[in-house]
CSV table of C-alpha atoms in Angstrom, one decimal:
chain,number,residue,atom,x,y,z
A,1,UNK,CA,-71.6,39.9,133.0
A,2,UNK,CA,-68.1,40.4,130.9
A,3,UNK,CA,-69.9,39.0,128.2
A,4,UNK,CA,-67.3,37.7,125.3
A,5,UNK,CA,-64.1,38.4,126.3
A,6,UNK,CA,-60.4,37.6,124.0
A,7,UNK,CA,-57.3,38.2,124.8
A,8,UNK,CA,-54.6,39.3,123.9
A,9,UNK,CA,-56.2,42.4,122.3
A,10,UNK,CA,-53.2,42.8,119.7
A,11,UNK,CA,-50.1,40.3,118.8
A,12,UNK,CA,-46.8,40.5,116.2
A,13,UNK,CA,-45.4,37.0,115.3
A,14,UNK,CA,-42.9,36.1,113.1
A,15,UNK,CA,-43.8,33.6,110.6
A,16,UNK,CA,-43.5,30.1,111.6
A,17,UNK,CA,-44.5,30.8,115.3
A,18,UNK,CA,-47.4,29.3,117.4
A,19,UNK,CA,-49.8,30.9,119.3
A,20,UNK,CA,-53.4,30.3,121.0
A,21,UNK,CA,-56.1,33.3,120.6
A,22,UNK,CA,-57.9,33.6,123.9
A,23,UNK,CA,-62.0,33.8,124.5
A,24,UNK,CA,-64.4,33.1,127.3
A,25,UNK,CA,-68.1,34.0,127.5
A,26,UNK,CA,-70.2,34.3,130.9
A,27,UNK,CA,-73.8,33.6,129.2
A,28,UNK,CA,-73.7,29.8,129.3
A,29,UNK,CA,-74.2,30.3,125.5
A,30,UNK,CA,-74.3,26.9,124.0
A,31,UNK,CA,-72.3,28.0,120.5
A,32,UNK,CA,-69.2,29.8,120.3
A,33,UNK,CA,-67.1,30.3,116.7
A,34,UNK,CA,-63.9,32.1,115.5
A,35,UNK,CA,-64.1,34.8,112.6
A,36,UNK,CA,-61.5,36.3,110.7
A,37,UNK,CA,-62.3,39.9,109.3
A,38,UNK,CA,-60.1,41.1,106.0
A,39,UNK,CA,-60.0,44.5,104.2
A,40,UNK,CA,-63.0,44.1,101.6
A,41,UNK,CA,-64.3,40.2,103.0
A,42,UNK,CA,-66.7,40.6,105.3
A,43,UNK,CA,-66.3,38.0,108.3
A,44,UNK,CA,-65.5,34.4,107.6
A,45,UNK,CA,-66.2,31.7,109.9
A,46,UNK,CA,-63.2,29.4,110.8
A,47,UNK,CA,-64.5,27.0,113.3
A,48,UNK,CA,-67.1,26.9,115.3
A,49,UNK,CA,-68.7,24.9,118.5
A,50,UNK,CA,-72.8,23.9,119.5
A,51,UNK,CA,-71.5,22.3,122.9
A,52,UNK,CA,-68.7,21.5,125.0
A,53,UNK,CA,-66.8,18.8,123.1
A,54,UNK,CA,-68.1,19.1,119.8
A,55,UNK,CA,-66.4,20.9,117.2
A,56,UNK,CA,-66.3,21.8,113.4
A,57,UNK,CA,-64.7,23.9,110.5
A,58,UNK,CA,-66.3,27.1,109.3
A,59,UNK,CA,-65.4,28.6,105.5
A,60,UNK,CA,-61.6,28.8,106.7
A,61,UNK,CA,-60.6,26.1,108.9
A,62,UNK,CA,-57.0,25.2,107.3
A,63,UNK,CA,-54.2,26.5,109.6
A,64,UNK,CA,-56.1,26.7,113.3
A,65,UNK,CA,-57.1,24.2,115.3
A,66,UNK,CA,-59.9,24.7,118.3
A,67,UNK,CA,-60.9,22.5,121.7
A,68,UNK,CA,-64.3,23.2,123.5
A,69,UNK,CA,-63.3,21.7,126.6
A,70,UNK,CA,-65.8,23.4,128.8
A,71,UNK,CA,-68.8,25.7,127.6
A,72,UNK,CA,-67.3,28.7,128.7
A,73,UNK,CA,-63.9,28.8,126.7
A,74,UNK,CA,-63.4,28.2,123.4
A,75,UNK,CA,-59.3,28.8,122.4
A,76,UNK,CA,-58.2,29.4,118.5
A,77,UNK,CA,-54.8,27.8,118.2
A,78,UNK,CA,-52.6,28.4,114.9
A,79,UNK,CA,-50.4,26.2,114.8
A,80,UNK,CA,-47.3,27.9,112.3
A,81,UNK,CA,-48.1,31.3,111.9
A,82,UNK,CA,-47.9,32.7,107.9
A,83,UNK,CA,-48.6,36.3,106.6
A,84,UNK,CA,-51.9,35.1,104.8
A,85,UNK,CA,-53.2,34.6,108.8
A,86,UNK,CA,-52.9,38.9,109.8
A,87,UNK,CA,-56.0,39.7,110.3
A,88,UNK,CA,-58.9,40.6,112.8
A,89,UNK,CA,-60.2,37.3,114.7
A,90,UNK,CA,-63.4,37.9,116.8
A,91,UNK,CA,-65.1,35.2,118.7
A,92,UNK,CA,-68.8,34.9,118.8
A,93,UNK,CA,-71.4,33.3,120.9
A,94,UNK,CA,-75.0,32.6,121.3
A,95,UNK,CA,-77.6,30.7,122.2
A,96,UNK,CA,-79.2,27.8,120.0
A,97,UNK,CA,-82.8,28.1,119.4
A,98,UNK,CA,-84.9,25.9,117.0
A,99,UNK,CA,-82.2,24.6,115.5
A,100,UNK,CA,-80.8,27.9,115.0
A,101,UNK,CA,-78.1,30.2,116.0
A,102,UNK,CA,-79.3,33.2,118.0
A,103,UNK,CA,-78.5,36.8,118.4
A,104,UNK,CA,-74.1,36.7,118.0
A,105,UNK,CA,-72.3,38.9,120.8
A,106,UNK,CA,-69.1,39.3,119.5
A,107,UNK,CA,-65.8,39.6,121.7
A,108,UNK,CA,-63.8,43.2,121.0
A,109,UNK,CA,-61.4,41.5,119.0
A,110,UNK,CA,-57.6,40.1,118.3
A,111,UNK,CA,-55.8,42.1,115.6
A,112,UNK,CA,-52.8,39.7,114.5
A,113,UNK,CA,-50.0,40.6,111.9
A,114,UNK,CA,-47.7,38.0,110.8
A,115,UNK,CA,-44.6,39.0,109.7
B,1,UNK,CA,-72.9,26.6,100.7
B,2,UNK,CA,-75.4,28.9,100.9
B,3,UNK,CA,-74.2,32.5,100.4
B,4,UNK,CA,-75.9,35.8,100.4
B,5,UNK,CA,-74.8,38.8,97.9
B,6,UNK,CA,-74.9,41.8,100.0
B,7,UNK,CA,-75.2,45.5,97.9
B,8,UNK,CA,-73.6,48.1,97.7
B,9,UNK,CA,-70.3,47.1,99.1
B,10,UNK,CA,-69.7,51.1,99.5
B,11,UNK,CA,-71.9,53.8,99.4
B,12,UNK,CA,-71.5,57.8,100.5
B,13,UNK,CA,-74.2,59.8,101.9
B,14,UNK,CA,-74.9,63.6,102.3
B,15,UNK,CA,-76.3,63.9,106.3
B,16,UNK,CA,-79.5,63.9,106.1
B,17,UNK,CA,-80.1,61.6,102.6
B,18,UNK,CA,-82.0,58.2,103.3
B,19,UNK,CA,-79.6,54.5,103.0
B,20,UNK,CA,-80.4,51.4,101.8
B,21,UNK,CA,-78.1,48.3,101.6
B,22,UNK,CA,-80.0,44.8,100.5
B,23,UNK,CA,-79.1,41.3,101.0
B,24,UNK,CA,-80.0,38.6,98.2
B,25,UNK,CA,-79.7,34.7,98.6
B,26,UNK,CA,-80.4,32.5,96.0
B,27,UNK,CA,-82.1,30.2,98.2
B,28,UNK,CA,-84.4,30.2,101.2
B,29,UNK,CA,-83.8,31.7,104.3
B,30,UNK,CA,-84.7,29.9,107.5
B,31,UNK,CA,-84.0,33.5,109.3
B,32,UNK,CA,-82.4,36.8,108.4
B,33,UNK,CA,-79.9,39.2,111.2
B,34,UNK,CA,-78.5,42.1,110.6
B,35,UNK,CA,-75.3,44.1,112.5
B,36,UNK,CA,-73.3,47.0,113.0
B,37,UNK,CA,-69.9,46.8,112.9
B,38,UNK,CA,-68.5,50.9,114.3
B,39,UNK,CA,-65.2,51.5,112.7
B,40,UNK,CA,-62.1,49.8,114.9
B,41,UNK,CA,-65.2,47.9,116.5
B,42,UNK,CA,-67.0,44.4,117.0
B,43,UNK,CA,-70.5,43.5,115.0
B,44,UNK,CA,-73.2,44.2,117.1
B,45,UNK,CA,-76.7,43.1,116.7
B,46,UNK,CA,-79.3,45.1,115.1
B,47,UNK,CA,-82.4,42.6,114.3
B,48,UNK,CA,-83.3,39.1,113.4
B,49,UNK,CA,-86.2,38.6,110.9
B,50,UNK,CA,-88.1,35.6,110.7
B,51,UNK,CA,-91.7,35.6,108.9
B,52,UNK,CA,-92.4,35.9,105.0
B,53,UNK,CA,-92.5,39.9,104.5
B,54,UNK,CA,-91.8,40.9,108.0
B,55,UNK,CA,-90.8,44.7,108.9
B,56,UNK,CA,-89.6,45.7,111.6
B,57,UNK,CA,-88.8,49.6,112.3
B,58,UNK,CA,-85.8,50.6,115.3
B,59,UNK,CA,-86.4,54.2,114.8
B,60,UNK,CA,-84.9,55.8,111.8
B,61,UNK,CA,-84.2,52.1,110.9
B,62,UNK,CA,-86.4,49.6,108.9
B,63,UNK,CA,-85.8,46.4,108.1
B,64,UNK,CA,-87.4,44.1,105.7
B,65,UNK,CA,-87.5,40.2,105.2
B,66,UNK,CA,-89.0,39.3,101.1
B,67,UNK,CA,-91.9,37.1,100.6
B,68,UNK,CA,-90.1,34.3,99.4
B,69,UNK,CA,-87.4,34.8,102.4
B,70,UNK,CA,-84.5,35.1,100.0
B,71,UNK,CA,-83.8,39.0,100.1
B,72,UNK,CA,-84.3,41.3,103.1
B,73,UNK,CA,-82.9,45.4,103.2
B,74,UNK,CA,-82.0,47.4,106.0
B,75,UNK,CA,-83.5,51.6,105.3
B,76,UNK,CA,-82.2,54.2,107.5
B,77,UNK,CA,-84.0,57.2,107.3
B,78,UNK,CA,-82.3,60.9,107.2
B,79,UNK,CA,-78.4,59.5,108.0
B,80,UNK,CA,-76.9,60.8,110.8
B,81,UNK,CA,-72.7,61.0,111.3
B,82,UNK,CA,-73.7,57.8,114.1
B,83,UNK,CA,-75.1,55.7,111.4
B,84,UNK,CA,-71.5,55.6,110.1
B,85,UNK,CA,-70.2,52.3,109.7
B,86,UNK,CA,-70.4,48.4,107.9
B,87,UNK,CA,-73.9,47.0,108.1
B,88,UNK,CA,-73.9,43.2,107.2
B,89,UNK,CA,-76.6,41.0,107.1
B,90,UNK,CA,-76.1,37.1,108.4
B,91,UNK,CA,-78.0,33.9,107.9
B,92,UNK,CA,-77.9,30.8,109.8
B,93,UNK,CA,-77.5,28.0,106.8
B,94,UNK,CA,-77.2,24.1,107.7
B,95,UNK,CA,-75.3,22.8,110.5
B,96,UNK,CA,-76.1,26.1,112.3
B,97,UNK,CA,-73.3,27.9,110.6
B,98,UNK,CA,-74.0,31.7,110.7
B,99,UNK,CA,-73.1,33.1,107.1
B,100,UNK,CA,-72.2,36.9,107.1
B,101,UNK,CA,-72.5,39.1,103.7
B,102,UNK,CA,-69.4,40.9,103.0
B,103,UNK,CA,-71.1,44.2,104.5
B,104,UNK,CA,-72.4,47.8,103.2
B,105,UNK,CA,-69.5,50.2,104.4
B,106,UNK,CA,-71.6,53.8,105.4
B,107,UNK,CA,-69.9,57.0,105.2
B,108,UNK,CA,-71.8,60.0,106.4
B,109,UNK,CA,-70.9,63.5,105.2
B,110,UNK,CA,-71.5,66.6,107.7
């Protein structure tokens, strides 16, 4: 198993500019999510999935856009890049039991600076 | 929404001296995790707690869920330079969204 994977591992755009962060998972995990980690702010969900075709915004959803299209894949799309958006993005997924998310395996990571 | 207050955000420790970083929520949990995040690295997970004044020990680490479910710690036991890192603790609120604290960074000194 690859487990989560996200790619590219680091990316420079210049403000303005689109771009779609990558991440897959091999567990047939049922929920998948985008967090963005800050200096100081802990992790903050921006959007997250429970199934293929079903999304919905997290803490921080203004800016990105996501598609669950399969189970496996879940992209992070921002749509016009600004400096408030450098950061640390990891994806997440688990399993949903009893209602509840399960143990998170996080992805390695997309460190993103805006210029 | 739900949040948790997670304390201390920093704290520095002599190798060897005990750690403890707690978690407060001003409502009820439905379940408590907590991870490790390595510096330059991803969270990964610790332990989940579940039951009204659970413990659960990994080694040199215990972890502890309140009777009322609304604060849980995570001890470590004579630090070691590997304990070194952000330990946060994470809830799943309604709609299944996971909530994270904003983390305990560890420093270890030799």
């Amino acid at each position: 198993n690859a487990g989560v994977t996200q790619t590219p591992k680091f990316q420079v755009l210049k403000t303005g500019q689109s771009m779609t962060l990558q991440c897959a998972q091999d567990m047939n995990h049922e929920y998948m999510s985008w967090y963005r980690q800050d200096p100081g702010m802990g992790l903050r969900l921006i959007h997250y999935s429970v199934g293929a075709g079903i999304t919905d915004q997290g803490e921080v959803p203004n800016g990105y856009n996501v598609s669950r299209s399969t189970t496996e894949d879940f992209p992070l799309r921002l749509l016009s890049a600004a400096p408030s958006q450098t950061s640390v993005y990891f994806c997440a997924s688990s399993f949903i039991r009893g209602g509840s998310t399960d143990t998170q395996y996080f992805g390695p990571g997309t460190r993103l600076t805006v210029l | 929404g739900q949040q948790v207050m997670q304390i201390p955000q920093y704290q520095h420790v002599q190798e060897g001296e005990d750690f403890t970083t707690y978690c407060n929520s001003s409502t009820t949990l439905s379940n408590i995790q907590w991870y490790k995040q390595r510096p330059g690295g991803h969270p990964v997970f610790l332990i989940q707690l579940v039951k009204s004044g659970e413990v659960k020990k990994q080694k040199r680490l215990t972890f502890q869920f309140g009777e009322a479910k609304k604060n849980s710690s995570l001890h470590i036991t004579a630090t070691q330079t590997t304990d070194v890192g952000t330990y946060f603790c994470s809830f799943s609120g309604s709609a299944r969204q996971l909530t994270f604290g904003s983390g305990t960074q560890l420093t270890v000194l030799p």
